[in-house]
PDB file of C-alpha atoms in Angstrom:
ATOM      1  CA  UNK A   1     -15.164  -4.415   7.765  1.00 69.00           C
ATOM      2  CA  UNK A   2     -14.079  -1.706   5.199  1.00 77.00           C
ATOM      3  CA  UNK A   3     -13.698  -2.851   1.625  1.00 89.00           C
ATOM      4  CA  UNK A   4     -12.844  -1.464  -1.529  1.00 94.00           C
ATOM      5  CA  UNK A   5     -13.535  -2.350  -5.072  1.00 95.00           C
ATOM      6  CA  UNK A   6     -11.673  -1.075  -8.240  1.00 95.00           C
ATOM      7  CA  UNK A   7     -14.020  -1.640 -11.021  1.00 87.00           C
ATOM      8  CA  UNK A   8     -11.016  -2.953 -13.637  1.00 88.00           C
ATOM      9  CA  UNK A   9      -8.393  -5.049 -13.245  1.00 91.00           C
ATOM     10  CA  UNK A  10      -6.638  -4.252 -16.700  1.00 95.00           C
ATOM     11  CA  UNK A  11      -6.567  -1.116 -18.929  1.00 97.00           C
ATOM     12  CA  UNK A  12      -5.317  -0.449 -22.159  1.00 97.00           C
ATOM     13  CA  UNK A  13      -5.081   2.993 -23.827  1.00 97.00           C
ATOM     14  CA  UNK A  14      -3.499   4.820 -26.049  1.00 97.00           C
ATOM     15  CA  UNK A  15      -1.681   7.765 -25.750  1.00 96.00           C
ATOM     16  CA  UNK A  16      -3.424  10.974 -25.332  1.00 96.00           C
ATOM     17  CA  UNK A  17      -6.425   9.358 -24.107  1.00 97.00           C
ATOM     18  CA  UNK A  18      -7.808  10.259 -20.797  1.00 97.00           C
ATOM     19  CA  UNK A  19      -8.446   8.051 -17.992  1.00 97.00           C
ATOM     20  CA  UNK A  20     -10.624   7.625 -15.535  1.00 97.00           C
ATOM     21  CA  UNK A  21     -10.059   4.379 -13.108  1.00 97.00           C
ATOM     22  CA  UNK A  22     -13.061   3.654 -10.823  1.00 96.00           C
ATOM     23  CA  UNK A  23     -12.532   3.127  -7.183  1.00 97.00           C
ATOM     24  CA  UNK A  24     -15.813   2.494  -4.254  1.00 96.00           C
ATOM     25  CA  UNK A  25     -16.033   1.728  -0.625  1.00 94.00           C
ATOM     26  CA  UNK A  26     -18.097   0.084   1.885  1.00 91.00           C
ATOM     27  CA  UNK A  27     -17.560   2.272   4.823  1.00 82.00           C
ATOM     28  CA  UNK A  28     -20.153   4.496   5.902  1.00 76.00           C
ATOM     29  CA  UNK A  29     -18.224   7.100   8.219  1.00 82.00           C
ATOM     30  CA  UNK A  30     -16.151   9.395   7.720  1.00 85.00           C
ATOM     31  CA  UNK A  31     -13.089   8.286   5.747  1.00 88.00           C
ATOM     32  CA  UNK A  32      -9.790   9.079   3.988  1.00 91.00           C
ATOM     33  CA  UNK A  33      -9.041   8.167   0.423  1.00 95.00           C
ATOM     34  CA  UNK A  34      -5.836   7.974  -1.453  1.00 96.00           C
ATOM     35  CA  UNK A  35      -4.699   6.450  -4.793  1.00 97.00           C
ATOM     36  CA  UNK A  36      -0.991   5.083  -5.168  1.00 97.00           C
ATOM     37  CA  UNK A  37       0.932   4.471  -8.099  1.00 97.00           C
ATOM     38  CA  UNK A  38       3.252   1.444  -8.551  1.00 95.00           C
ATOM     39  CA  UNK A  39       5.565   1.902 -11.626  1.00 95.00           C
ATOM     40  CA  UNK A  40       7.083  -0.950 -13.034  1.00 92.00           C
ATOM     41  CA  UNK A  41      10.207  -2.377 -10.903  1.00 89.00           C
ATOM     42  CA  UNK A  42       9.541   0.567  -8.338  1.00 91.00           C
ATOM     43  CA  UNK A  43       7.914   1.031  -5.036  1.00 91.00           C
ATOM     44  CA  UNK A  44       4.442   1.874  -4.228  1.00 95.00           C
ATOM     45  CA  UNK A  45       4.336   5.775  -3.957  1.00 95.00           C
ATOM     46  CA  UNK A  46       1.162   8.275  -3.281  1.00 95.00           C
ATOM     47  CA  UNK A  47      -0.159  10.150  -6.141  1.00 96.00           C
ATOM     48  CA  UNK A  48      -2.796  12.193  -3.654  1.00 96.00           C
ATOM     49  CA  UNK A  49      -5.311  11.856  -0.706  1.00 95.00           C
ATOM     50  CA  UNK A  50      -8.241  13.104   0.443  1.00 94.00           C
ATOM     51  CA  UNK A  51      -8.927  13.931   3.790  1.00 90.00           C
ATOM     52  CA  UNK A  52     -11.634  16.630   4.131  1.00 89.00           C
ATOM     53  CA  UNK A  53     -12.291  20.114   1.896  1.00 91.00           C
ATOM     54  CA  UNK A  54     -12.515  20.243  -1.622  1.00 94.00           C
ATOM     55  CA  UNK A  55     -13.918  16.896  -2.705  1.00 94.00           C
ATOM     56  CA  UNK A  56     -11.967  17.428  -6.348  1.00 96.00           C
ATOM     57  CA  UNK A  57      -8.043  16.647  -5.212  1.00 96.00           C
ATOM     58  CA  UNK A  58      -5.085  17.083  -6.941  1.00 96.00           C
ATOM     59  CA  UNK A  59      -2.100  15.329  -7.355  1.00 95.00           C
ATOM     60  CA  UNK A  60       1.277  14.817  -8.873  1.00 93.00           C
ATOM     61  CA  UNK A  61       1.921  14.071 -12.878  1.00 94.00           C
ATOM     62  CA  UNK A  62      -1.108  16.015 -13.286  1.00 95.00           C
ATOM     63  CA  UNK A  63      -3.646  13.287 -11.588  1.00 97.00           C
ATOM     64  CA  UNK A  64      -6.980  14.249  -9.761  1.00 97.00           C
ATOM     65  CA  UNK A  65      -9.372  12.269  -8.714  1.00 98.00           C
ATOM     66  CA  UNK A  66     -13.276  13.096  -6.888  1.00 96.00           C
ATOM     67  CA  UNK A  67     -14.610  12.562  -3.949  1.00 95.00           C
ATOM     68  CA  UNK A  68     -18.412  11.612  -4.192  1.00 95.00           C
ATOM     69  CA  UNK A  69     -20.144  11.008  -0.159  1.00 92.00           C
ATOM     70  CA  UNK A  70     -22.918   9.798  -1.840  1.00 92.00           C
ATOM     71  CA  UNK A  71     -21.856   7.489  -4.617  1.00 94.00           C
ATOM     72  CA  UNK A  72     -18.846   5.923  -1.796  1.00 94.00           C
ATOM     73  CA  UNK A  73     -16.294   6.556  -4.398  1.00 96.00           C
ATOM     74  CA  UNK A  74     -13.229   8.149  -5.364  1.00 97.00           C
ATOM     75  CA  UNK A  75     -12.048   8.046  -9.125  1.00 97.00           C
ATOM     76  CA  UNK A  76      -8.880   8.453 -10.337  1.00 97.00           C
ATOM     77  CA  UNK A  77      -8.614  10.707 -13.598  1.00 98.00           C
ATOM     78  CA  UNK A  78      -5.948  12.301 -15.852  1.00 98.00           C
ATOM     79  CA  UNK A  79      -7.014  13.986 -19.121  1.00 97.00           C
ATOM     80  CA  UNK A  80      -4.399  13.054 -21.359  1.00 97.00           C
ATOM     81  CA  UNK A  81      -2.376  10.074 -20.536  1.00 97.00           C
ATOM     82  CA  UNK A  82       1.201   9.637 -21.460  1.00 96.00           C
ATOM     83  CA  UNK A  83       3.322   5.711 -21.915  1.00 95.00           C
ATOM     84  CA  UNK A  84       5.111   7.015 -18.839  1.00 96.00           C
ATOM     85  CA  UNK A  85       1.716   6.523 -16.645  1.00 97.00           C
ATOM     86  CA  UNK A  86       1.947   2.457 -17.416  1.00 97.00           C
ATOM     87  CA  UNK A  87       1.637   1.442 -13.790  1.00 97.00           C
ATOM     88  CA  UNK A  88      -0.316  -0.385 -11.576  1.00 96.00           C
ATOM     89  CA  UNK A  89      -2.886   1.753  -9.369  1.00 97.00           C
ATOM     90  CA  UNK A  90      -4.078   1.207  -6.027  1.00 96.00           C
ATOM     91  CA  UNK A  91      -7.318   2.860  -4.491  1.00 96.00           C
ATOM     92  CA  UNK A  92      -6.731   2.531  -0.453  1.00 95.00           C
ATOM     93  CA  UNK A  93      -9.218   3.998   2.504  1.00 93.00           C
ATOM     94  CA  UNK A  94      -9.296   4.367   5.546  1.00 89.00           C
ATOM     95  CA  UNK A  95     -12.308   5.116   7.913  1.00 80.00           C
ATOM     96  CA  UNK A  96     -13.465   3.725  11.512  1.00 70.00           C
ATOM     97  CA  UNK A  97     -10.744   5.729  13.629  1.00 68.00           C
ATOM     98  CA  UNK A  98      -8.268   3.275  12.457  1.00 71.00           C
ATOM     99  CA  UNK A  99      -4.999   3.773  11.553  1.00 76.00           C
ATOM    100  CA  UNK A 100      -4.740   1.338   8.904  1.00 82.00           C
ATOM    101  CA  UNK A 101      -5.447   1.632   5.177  1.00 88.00           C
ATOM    102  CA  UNK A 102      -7.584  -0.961   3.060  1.00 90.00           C
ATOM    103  CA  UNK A 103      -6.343  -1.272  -0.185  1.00 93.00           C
ATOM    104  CA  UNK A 104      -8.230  -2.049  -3.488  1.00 94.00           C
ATOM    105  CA  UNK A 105      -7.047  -5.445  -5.907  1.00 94.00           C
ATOM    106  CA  UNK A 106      -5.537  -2.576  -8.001  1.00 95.00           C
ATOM    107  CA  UNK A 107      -5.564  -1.746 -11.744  1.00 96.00           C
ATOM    108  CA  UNK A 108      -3.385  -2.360 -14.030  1.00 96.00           C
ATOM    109  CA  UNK A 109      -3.085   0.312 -17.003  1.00 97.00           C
ATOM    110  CA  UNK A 110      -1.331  -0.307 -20.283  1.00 97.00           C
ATOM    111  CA  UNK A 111      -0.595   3.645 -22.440  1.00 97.00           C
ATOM    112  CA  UNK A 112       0.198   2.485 -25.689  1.00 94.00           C
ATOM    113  CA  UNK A 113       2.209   5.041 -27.523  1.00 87.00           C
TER     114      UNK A 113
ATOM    115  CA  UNK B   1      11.653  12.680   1.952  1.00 68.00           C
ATOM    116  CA  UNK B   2      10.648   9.891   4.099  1.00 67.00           C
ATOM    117  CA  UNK B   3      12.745   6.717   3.324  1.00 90.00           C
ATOM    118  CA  UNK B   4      11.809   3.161   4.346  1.00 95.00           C
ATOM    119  CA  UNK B   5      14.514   0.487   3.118  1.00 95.00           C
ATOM    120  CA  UNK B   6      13.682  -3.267   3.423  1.00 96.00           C
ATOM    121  CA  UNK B   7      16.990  -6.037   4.493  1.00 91.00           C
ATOM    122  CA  UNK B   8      16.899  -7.536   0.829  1.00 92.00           C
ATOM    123  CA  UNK B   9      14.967  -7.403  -2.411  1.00 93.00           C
ATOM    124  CA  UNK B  10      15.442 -10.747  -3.018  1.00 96.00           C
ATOM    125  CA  UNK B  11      15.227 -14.031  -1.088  1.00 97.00           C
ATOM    126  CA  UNK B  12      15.381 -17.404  -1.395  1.00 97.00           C
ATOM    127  CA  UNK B  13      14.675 -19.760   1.660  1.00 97.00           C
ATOM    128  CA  UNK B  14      13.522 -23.250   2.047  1.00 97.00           C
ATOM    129  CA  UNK B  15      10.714 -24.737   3.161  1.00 98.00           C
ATOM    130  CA  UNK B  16      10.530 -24.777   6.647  1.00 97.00           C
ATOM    131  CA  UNK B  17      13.325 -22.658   7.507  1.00 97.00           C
ATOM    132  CA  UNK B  18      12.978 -19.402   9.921  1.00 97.00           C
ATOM    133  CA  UNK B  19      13.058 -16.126   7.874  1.00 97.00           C
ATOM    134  CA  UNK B  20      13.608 -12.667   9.498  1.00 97.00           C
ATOM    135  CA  UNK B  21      12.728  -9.799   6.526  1.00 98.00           C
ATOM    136  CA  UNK B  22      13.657  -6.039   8.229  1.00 97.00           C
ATOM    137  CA  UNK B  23      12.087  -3.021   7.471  1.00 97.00           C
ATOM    138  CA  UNK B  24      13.833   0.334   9.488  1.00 97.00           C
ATOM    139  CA  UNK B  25      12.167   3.549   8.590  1.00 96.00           C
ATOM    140  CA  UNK B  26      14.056   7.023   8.937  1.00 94.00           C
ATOM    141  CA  UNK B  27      11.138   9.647   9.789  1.00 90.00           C
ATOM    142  CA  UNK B  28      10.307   9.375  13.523  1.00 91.00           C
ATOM    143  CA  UNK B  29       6.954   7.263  12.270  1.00 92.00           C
ATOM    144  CA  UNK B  30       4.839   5.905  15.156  1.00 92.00           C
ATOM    145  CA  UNK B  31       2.870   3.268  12.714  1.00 93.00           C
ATOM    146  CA  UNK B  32       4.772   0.318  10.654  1.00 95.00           C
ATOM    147  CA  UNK B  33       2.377  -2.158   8.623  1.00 96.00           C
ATOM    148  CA  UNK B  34       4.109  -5.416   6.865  1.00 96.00           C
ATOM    149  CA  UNK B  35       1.902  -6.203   3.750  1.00 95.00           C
ATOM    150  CA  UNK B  36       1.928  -8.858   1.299  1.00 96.00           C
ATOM    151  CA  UNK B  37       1.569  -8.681  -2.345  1.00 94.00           C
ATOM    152  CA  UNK B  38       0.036 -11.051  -5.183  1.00 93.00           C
ATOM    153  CA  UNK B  39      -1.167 -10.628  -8.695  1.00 88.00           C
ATOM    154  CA  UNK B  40      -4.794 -10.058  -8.484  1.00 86.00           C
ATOM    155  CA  UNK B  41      -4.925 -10.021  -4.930  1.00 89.00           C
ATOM    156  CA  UNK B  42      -3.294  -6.497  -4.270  1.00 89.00           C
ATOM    157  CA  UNK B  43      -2.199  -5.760  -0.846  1.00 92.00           C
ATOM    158  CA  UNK B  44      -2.999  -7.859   2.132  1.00 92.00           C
ATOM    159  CA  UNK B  45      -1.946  -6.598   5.532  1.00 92.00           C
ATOM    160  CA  UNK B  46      -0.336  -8.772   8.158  1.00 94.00           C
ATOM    161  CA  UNK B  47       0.169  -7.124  10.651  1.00 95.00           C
ATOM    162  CA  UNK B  48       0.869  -3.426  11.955  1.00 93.00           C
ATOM    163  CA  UNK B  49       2.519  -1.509  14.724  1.00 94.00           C
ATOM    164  CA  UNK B  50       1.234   1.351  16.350  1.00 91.00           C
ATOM    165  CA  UNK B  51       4.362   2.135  19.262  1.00 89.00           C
ATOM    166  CA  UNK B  52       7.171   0.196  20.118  1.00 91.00           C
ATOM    167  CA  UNK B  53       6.327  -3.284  21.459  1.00 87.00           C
ATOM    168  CA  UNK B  54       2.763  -3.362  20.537  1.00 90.00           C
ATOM    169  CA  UNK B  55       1.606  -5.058  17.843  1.00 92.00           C
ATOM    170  CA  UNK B  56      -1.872  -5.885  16.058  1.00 92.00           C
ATOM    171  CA  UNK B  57      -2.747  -8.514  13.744  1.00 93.00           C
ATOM    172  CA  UNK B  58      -4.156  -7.922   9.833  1.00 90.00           C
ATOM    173  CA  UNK B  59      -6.011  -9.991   7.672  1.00 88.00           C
ATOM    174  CA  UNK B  60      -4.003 -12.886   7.522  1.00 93.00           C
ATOM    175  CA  UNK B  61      -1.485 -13.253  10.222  1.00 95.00           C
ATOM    176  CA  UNK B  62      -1.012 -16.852  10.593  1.00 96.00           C
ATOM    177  CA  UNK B  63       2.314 -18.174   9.405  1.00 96.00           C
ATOM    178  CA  UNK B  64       3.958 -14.801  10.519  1.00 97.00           C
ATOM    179  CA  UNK B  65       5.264 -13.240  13.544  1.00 97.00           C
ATOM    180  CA  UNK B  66       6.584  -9.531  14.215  1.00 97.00           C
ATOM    181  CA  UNK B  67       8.863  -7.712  16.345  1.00 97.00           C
ATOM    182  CA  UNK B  68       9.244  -3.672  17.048  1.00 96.00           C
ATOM    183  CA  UNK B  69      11.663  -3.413  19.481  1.00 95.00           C
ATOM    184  CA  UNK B  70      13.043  -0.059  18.567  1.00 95.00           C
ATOM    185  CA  UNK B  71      10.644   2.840  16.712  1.00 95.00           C
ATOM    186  CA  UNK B  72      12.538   2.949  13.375  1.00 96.00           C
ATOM    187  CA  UNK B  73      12.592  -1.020  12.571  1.00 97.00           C
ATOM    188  CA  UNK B  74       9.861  -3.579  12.231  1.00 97.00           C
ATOM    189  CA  UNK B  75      10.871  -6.964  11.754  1.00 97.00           C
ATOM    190  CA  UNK B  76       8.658  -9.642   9.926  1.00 98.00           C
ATOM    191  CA  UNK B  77       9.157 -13.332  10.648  1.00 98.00           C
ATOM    192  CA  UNK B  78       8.206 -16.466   9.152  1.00 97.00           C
ATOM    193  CA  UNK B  79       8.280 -19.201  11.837  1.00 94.00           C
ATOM    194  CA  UNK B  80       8.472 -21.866   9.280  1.00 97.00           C
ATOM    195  CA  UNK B  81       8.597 -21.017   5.454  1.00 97.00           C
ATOM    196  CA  UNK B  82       6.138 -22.775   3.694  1.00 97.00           C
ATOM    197  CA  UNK B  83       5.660 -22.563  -0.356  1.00 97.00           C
ATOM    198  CA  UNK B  84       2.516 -20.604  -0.248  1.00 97.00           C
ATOM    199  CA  UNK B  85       4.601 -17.872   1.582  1.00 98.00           C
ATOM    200  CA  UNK B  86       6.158 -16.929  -1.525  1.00 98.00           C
ATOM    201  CA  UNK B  87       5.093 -13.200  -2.602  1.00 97.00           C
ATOM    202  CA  UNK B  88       6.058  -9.698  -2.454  1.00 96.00           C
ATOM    203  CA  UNK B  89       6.203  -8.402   1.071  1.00 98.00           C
ATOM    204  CA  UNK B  90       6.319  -4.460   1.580  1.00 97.00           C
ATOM    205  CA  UNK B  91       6.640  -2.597   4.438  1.00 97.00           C
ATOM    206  CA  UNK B  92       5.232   0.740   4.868  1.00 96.00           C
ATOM    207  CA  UNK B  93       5.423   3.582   8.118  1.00 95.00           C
ATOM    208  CA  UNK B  94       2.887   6.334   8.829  1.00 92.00           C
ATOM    209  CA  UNK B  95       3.383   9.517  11.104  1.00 89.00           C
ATOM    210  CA  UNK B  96      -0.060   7.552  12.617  1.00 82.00           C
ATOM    211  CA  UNK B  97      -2.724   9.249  14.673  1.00 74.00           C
ATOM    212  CA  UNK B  98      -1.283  11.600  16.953  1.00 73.00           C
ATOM    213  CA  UNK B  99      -0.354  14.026  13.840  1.00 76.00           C
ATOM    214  CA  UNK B 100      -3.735  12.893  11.842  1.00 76.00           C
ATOM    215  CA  UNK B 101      -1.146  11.909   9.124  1.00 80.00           C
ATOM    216  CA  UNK B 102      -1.917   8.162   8.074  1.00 84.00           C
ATOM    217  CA  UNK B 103      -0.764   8.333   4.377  1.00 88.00           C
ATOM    218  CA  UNK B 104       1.624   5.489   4.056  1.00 92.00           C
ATOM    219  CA  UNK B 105       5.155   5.471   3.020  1.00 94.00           C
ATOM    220  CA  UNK B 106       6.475   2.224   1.600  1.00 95.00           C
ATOM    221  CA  UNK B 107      10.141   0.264   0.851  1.00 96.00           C
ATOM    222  CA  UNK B 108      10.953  -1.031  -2.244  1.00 95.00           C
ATOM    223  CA  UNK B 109       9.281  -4.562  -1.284  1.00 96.00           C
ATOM    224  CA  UNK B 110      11.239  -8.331  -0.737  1.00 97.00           C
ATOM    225  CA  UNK B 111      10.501 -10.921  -3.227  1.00 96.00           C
ATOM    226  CA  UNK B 112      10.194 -14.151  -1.193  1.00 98.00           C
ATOM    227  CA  UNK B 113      10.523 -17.142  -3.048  1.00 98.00           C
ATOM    228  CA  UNK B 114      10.155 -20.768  -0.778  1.00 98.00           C
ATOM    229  CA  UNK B 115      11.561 -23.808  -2.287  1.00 97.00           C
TER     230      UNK B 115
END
């Protein structure tokens, strides 16, 4: 079965700071990647995916995040976060021909201004 | 924009009653997924839809039922609310394989509370 793991569960920076949010998976095949956002009181929405091409994707609000085959991860990053980014972040995947995605525990990230 | 809009946001039941949460989803999307979500647990899937009628279980299906009798609405029931049912549920569609589309789209969530 497909798993992923987001290395931290709670982040705290400061404004200005930049960010990079670790996200790895088990599956060997071929696979698609995406990170979602979760803003306070609002609904889960996708920030960007990866599904073949350039490994280095970009997103919305200035988000991009890399796809590494060999390292079986895909890391969020922004270079200069802002207090609007506090959010919770998901890392999902999906791989095996199935239609599903498996979604990380998530991150939670604090921007203190 | 793809819109998916959920029966309530918030929900109280008691234990043991039946409890139908609705999910209808405006975009012509072959896959619906019902998903539950905890503090430190993330999302957990339930179960999913791939076509009308069909159904297929996730992680942790017991306690829950589902019904997709029409494409646009996917129904989540709780046979009989218990107190460990209490979370977060989301639904979420998915244009699904036979565009190679599978990013999700998701509602705004129901907040469950059993008492």
């Amino acid at each position: 079965a497909q798993s992923v793991s987001q290395h931290n569960h709670h982040v705290i920076l400061s404004e200005a700071a930049s960010l990079e949010l670790g996200c790895n998976y088990s599956y060997g095949g071929t696979v698609n990647l995406f990170w979602y956002v979760q803003y306070p009181g609002q609904h889960l929405q996708l920030l960007l995916k990866y599904f073949s091409g350039d490994p280095l994707v970009k997103g919305i609000k200035g988000f991009e995040a890399e796809f590494i085959k060999s390292k079986f991860s895909f890391n969020l990053r922004k270079p200069s976060v802002q207090w609007s980014d506090t959010a919770e972040y998901f890392c999902a995947v999906r791989g095996g021909g199935a239609d599903g995605l498996t979604f990380g525990k998530g991150t939670h990230l604090i921007i203190q201004p | 924009d793809v819109k998916v809009t959920q029966s309530s946001r918030y929900l109280v039941k008691r234990t043991g009653e039946k409890v139908f949460l609705e999910c209808v989803q405006d975009m012509d999307h072959e896959n619906m997924f019902w998903y539950r979500q905890d503090p430190g647990l993330g999302l957990r899937l339930i179960y999913f839809s791939y076509d009308v009628k069909m159904k297929e279980k996730g992680d942790i299906p017991e306690g829950y039922s589902v019904s997709r009798e029409k494409k646009e609405r996917f129904s989540l029931i709780l046979e009989s609310a218990s107190t460990n049912q209490t979370s977060m549920y989301l639904c979420a569609s998915s244009l699904g394989r036979l565009a190679g589309r599978y990013e999700q789209y998701f509602g705004p969530g129901t907040r469950l509370t059993v008492t």
